[in-house]
C-alpha atoms as a printed R data frame, in Angstrom:
    type eleno elety resid chain resno       x       y       z
1   ATOM     1    CA   MET     A     1  80.017  89.262 103.984
2   ATOM     2    CA   LYS     A     2  80.379  85.480 103.704
3   ATOM     3    CA   LEU     A     3  78.578  83.202 106.155
4   ATOM     4    CA   LEU     A     4  78.574  79.487 106.879
5   ATOM     5    CA   LEU     A     5  75.325  78.000 108.176
6   ATOM     6    CA   ILE     A     6  75.582  74.555 109.805
7   ATOM     7    CA   GLU     A     7  71.998  73.425 110.348
8   ATOM     8    CA   ASP     A     8  70.436  69.970 109.978
9   ATOM     9    CA   ASP     A     9  66.829  71.210 109.990
10  ATOM    10    CA   LEU     A    10  66.495  71.610 106.224
11  ATOM    11    CA   GLN     A    11  63.265  73.623 106.395
12  ATOM    12    CA   ALA     A    12  64.796  76.112 108.820
13  ATOM    13    CA   ALA     A    13  68.010  76.199 106.794
14  ATOM    14    CA   GLU     A    14  66.131  76.919 103.569
15  ATOM    15    CA   TYR     A    15  64.327  79.831 105.202
16  ATOM    16    CA   LEU     A    16  67.534  81.294 106.661
17  ATOM    17    CA   ILE     A    17  69.487  80.898 103.425
18  ATOM    18    CA   LYS     A    18  66.824  82.682 101.386
19  ATOM    19    CA   SER     A    19  66.385  85.464 103.949
20  ATOM    20    CA   LEU     A    20  70.125  86.051 104.365
21  ATOM    21    CA   ARG     A    21  70.778  86.046 100.630
22  ATOM    22    CA   ASP     A    22  67.918  88.501 100.161
23  ATOM    23    CA   GLY     A    23  69.767  90.665 102.679
24  ATOM    24    CA   GLY     A    24  72.897  90.644 100.533
25  ATOM    25    CA   TYR     A    25  74.877  87.933 102.322
26  ATOM    26    CA   SER     A    26  76.844  85.174 100.623
27  ATOM    27    CA   ILE     A    27  76.120  81.923 102.452
28  ATOM    28    CA   ASP     A    28  77.266  78.310 102.340
29  ATOM    29    CA   HIS     A    29  75.261  75.562 104.029
30  ATOM    30    CA   SER     A    30  76.212  72.282 105.677
31  ATOM    31    CA   PRO     A    31  73.506  69.836 106.838
32  ATOM    32    CA   ASP     A    32  75.650  68.022 109.412
33  ATOM    33    CA   GLY     A    33  78.550  68.644 111.737
34  ATOM    34    CA   ARG     A    34  81.171  66.642 109.857
35  ATOM    35    CA   ASP     A    35  80.612  68.508 106.602
36  ATOM    36    CA   GLY     A    36  80.299  71.779 108.503
37  ATOM    37    CA   LEU     A    37  83.650  71.342 110.209
38  ATOM    38    CA   GLU     A    38  85.295  70.530 106.875
39  ATOM    39    CA   LYS     A    39  83.851  73.651 105.248
40  ATOM    40    CA   ALA     A    40  84.769  75.795 108.259
41  ATOM    41    CA   THR     A    41  88.411  74.680 108.198
42  ATOM    42    CA   GLN     A    42  88.835  74.919 104.429
43  ATOM    43    CA   GLY     A    43  86.982  78.172 103.727
44  ATOM    44    CA   ARG     A    44  87.212  81.749 104.943
45  ATOM    45    CA   TYR     A    45  84.053  83.072 106.575
46  ATOM    46    CA   ASP     A    46  83.176  86.283 108.363
47  ATOM    47    CA   VAL     A    47  80.745  84.533 110.705
48  ATOM    48    CA   ILE     A    48  79.772  80.887 111.280
49  ATOM    49    CA   ILE     A    49  76.210  80.101 112.408
50  ATOM    50    CA   ALA     A    50  76.052  76.625 113.948
51  ATOM    51    CA   ASP     A    51  73.218  74.629 115.439
52  ATOM    52    CA   ARG     A    52  74.289  72.997 118.662
53  ATOM    53    CA   GLN     A    53  72.701  69.579 118.106
54  ATOM    54    CA   LEU     A    54  73.984  68.182 114.806
55  ATOM    55    CA   PRO     A    55  74.501  64.735 113.271
56  ATOM    56    CA   HIS     A    56  78.031  63.208 113.383
57  ATOM    57    CA   VAL     A    57  79.752  66.182 115.078
58  ATOM    58    CA   ASP     A    58  77.864  68.519 117.407
59  ATOM    59    CA   GLY     A    59  78.151  72.298 117.290
60  ATOM    60    CA   LEU     A    60  80.300  72.646 120.398
61  ATOM    61    CA   ALA     A    61  82.773  70.062 119.091
62  ATOM    62    CA   ILE     A    62  83.051  72.087 115.881
63  ATOM    63    CA   ILE     A    63  83.877  75.218 117.862
64  ATOM    64    CA   THR     A    64  86.421  73.369 120.007
65  ATOM    65    CA   ALA     A    65  88.141  71.988 116.893
66  ATOM    66    CA   LEU     A    66  88.325  75.452 115.326
67  ATOM    67    CA   ARG     A    67  89.751  77.052 118.465
68  ATOM    68    CA   GLU     A    68  92.358  74.294 118.751
69  ATOM    69    CA   ARG     A    69  93.463  75.282 115.237
70  ATOM    70    CA   ASN     A    70  93.715  78.884 116.452
71  ATOM    71    CA   ASP     A    71  90.808  79.790 114.151
72  ATOM    72    CA   ARG     A    72  89.046  82.783 115.740
73  ATOM    73    CA   THR     A    73  86.213  83.133 113.220
74  ATOM    74    CA   PRO     A    74  83.187  84.404 115.211
75  ATOM    75    CA   VAL     A    75  80.642  81.631 115.852
76  ATOM    76    CA   LEU     A    76  76.976  82.205 116.647
77  ATOM    77    CA   ILE     A    77  75.388  79.150 118.281
78  ATOM    78    CA   LEU     A    78  71.740  78.392 117.509
79  ATOM    79    CA   SER     A    79  70.019  76.005 119.890
80  ATOM    80    CA   ALA     A    80  66.717  74.926 121.369
81  ATOM    81    CA   LEU     A    81  68.674  74.371 124.594
82  ATOM    82    CA   GLY     A    82  68.179  77.663 126.332
83  ATOM    83    CA   THR     A    83  68.904  77.327 130.032
84  ATOM    84    CA   VAL     A    84  71.575  79.455 131.655
85  ATOM    85    CA   ASP     A    85  73.821  76.395 131.998
86  ATOM    86    CA   ASP     A    86  73.370  75.599 128.286
87  ATOM    87    CA   ARG     A    87  74.343  79.126 127.260
88  ATOM    88    CA   VAL     A    88  77.305  79.244 129.621
89  ATOM    89    CA   HIS     A    89  78.505  75.871 128.329
90  ATOM    90    CA   GLY     A    90  78.291  77.097 124.742
91  ATOM    91    CA   LEU     A    91  80.190  80.293 125.427
92  ATOM    92    CA   LYS     A    92  82.859  78.511 127.467
93  ATOM    93    CA   ALA     A    93  83.370  76.086 124.567
94  ATOM    94    CA   GLY     A    94  84.483  79.073 122.482
95  ATOM    95    CA   GLY     A    95  81.232  80.340 121.003
96  ATOM    96    CA   ASP     A    96  81.007  84.101 120.592
97  ATOM    97    CA   ASP     A    97  77.226  84.413 120.924
98  ATOM    98    CA   TYR     A    98  74.259  82.160 121.716
99  ATOM    99    CA   LEU     A    99  70.756  82.531 120.284
100 ATOM   100    CA   THR     A   100  67.933  80.357 121.564
101 ATOM   101    CA   LYS     A   101  65.323  78.915 119.191
102 ATOM   102    CA   PRO     A   102  62.792  80.147 118.249
103 ATOM   103    CA   PHE     A   103  64.224  83.574 117.479
104 ATOM   104    CA   ALA     A   104  63.310  86.671 115.507
105 ATOM   105    CA   PHE     A   105  65.173  86.994 112.208
106 ATOM   106    CA   ALA     A   106  65.853  90.677 112.927
107 ATOM   107    CA   GLU     A   107  67.705  89.686 116.101
108 ATOM   108    CA   LEU     A   108  69.730  87.102 114.188
109 ATOM   109    CA   LEU     A   109  70.764  89.782 111.689
110 ATOM   110    CA   ALA     A   110  71.762  92.189 114.451
111 ATOM   111    CA   ARG     A   111  73.907  89.555 116.136
112 ATOM   112    CA   ILE     A   112  75.584  88.583 112.851
113 ATOM   113    CA   GLU     A   113  76.455  92.223 112.182
114 ATOM   114    CA   ALA     A   114  77.843  92.662 115.694
115 ATOM   115    CA   LEU     A   115  79.990  89.520 115.386
116 ATOM   116    CA   SER     A   116  81.233  90.631 111.978
117 ATOM   117    CA   ARG     A   117  82.425  93.958 113.395
118 ATOM   118    CA   ARG     A   118  84.146  92.139 116.236
119 ATOM   119    CA   GLY     A   119  85.791  89.708 113.808
120 ATOM   120    CA   THR     A   120  87.024  92.535 111.588
121 ATOM   121    CA   ALA     A   121  88.533  94.343 114.567
122 ATOM   122    CA   LEU     A   122  90.216  91.134 115.707
123 ATOM   123    CA   ALA     A   123  91.629  90.469 112.249
124 ATOM   124    CA   GLU     A   124  93.039  93.999 112.015
125 ATOM   125    CA   ALA     A   125  94.584  93.751 115.474
126 ATOM   126    CA   SER     A   126  96.194  90.413 114.621
127 ATOM   127    CA   ARG     A   127  97.938  91.629 111.453
128 ATOM   128    CA   LEU     A   128 101.046  93.785 111.353
129 ATOM   129    CA   LYS     A   129 102.254  95.436 108.149
130 ATOM   130    CA   VAL     A   130 105.338  97.444 107.235
131 ATOM   131    CA   ALA     A   131 105.795  98.259 103.547
132 ATOM   132    CA   ASP     A   132 105.171  94.982 101.683
133 ATOM   133    CA   LEU     A   133 105.975  92.847 104.750
134 ATOM   134    CA   GLU     A   134 102.975  91.340 106.568
135 ATOM   135    CA   LEU     A   135 102.775  89.281 109.740
136 ATOM   136    CA   ASP     A   136  99.609  87.377 110.715
137 ATOM   137    CA   LEU     A   137  99.661  86.620 114.439
138 ATOM   138    CA   LEU     A   138  96.744  84.180 114.342
139 ATOM   139    CA   ALA     A   139  97.916  82.136 111.371
140 ATOM   140    CA   ARG     A   140 101.589  82.519 112.454
141 ATOM   141    CA   LYS     A   141 102.367  83.454 108.871
142 ATOM   142    CA   VAL     A   142 104.788  85.973 107.348
143 ATOM   143    CA   THR     A   143 104.718  87.167 103.752
144 ATOM   144    CA   ARG     A   144 106.578  89.766 101.771
145 ATOM   145    CA   ALA     A   145 105.183  90.952  98.442
146 ATOM   146    CA   GLY     A   146 102.899  87.936  98.613
147 ATOM   147    CA   GLN     A   147 105.752  85.446  99.068
148 ATOM   148    CA   ASN     A   148 105.716  83.186 102.123
149 ATOM   149    CA   ILE     A   149 108.649  83.538 104.513
150 ATOM   150    CA   ASP     A   150 109.467  80.581 106.771
151 ATOM   151    CA   LEU     A   151 110.713  81.589 110.215
152 ATOM   152    CA   THR     A   152 111.583  79.757 113.394
153 ATOM   153    CA   THR     A   153 109.537  80.533 116.495
154 ATOM   154    CA   LYS     A   154 112.223  82.851 117.852
155 ATOM   155    CA   GLU     A   155 112.659  84.626 114.511
156 ATOM   156    CA   PHE     A   156 108.892  85.141 114.343
157 ATOM   157    CA   GLN     A   157 108.912  86.662 117.851
158 ATOM   158    CA   LEU     A   158 111.845  88.859 116.929
159 ATOM   159    CA   LEU     A   159 110.113  90.119 113.796
160 ATOM   160    CA   GLU     A   160 106.891  90.778 115.720
161 ATOM   161    CA   PHE     A   161 108.863  92.846 118.237
162 ATOM   162    CA   LEU     A   162 110.341  94.947 115.421
163 ATOM   163    CA   MET     A   163 107.081  95.319 113.499
164 ATOM   164    CA   ARG     A   164 105.314  96.657 116.573
165 ATOM   165    CA   ARG     A   165 107.906  99.452 116.598
166 ATOM   166    CA   PRO     A   166 108.329 100.511 112.956
167 ATOM   167    CA   GLY     A   167 110.874 103.277 112.484
168 ATOM   168    CA   GLN     A   168 112.019 102.993 116.110
169 ATOM   169    CA   VAL     A   169 115.586 102.066 116.982
170 ATOM   170    CA   VAL     A   170 115.492  98.850 119.019
171 ATOM   171    CA   THR     A   171 118.512  98.183 121.227
172 ATOM   172    CA   ARG     A   172 119.995  94.794 122.021
173 ATOM   173    CA   THR     A   173 118.904  95.228 125.630
174 ATOM   174    CA   MET     A   174 115.310  95.771 124.497
175 ATOM   175    CA   LEU     A   175 115.491  92.616 122.390
176 ATOM   176    CA   LEU     A   176 116.967  90.533 125.198
177 ATOM   177    CA   GLU     A   177 114.196  91.637 127.541
178 ATOM   178    CA   GLY     A   178 111.316  91.633 125.081
179 ATOM   179    CA   VAL     A   179 112.102  88.485 123.074
180 ATOM   180    CA   TRP     A   180 114.292  86.350 125.335
181 ATOM   181    CA   ASN     A   181 112.945  87.624 128.667
182 ATOM   182    CA   LEU     A   182 116.507  88.158 129.875
183 ATOM   183    CA   HIS     A   183 117.027  91.074 132.228
184 ATOM   184    CA   PHE     A   184 120.801  90.885 132.067
185 ATOM   185    CA   ASP     A   185 123.381  90.748 129.308
186 ATOM   186    CA   PRO     A   186 124.547  87.125 128.888
187 ATOM   187    CA   GLN     A   187 127.641  88.433 127.081
188 ATOM   188    CA   THR     A   188 126.807  86.507 123.918
189 ATOM   189    CA   ASN     A   189 125.979  87.542 120.384
190 ATOM   190    CA   ILE     A   190 122.584  85.813 120.523
191 ATOM   191    CA   THR     A   191 120.697  88.861 119.227
192 ATOM   192    CA   ASP     A   192 123.128  89.454 116.371
193 ATOM   193    CA   VAL     A   193 122.976  85.822 115.253
194 ATOM   194    CA   HIS     A   194 119.178  85.705 115.191
195 ATOM   195    CA   MET     A   195 118.943  89.128 113.604
196 ATOM   196    CA   SER     A   196 121.316  88.064 110.844
197 ATOM   197    CA   ARG     A   197 119.134  85.030 110.110
198 ATOM   198    CA   LEU     A   198 115.973  87.116 110.212
199 ATOM   199    CA   ARG     A   199 117.429  89.739 107.894
200 ATOM   200    CA   ASN     A   200 118.468  87.025 105.453
201 ATOM   201    CA   ALA     A   201 114.929  85.609 105.467
202 ATOM   202    CA   VAL     A   202 113.147  88.968 105.157
203 ATOM   203    CA   ASP     A   203 115.440  90.974 102.862
204 ATOM   204    CA   LYS     A   204 117.246  88.454 100.669
205 ATOM   205    CA   GLY     A   205 116.088  88.683  97.063
206 ATOM   206    CA   PHE     A   206 114.388  92.070  97.508
207 ATOM   207    CA   SER     A   207 115.777  95.339  96.197
208 ATOM   208    CA   ARG     A   208 114.788  97.336  99.289
209 ATOM   209    CA   PRO     A   209 116.072  96.133 102.676
210 ATOM   210    CA   LEU     A   210 113.706  96.646 105.610
211 ATOM   211    CA   ILE     A   211 115.916  95.659 108.547
212 ATOM   212    CA   HIS     A   212 118.769  98.117 109.149
213 ATOM   213    CA   THR     A   213 121.647  98.181 111.623
214 ATOM   214    CA   VAL     A   214 122.078 101.414 113.555
215 ATOM   215    CA   ARG     A   215 125.756 101.467 114.401
216 ATOM   216    CA   GLY     A   216 126.380 101.575 118.135
217 ATOM   217    CA   ALA     A   217 122.649 101.465 118.944
218 ATOM   218    CA   GLY     A   218 120.772  98.461 117.579
219 ATOM   219    CA   TYR     A   219 118.328  97.830 114.764
220 ATOM   220    CA   VAL     A   220 115.397  99.484 113.058
221 ATOM   221    CA   LEU     A   221 112.681  98.140 110.769
222 ATOM   222    CA   LYS     A   222 111.661 100.700 108.163
223 ATOM   223    CA   GLU     A   223 111.388 101.308 104.427
């Protein structure tokens, strides 16, 4: 498990780094909020531990910046500010947990483990996979066999709809309702046009097509 500790109290940081590494964790450290935000946005961490009061950029501003980027990495806030209002403010800013200083190291470990499990579950729920095609809902990214696939917003929504129903025949009516939110047939070939573009993006250059037309019924995504 890889952690990021953003803590300006160097003595406290040194103790936490040693203790966490002794526990088998990989940990990076930032001594101020500006550096911490840069590390958080450039690296991949299972849990971020951030002091609330930091030089340059405070802990809550870091969390807000991450959430605005749609980064859902679990964040544990450490703070000497421990009133109910302080904790509520931290959680409303996007923090996942709030631990008041001073704290027991055993409690910190337990909270890190709980946040890691939550983050893993979130990551699994936000990724769809069919064969070698993967869709990441949080990063809004699609890859096939490791190659990036650029899609428009509507094509992405269309692919998500199909990938949530692998092997199931999806009718044009289902697509109009589920992707375009149309509860009537506009008598256009809108679904066919977008599906043709999506199929070209997903299947072109690969030996095995994944998107298939079911004559007289609709489409199916399958190996």
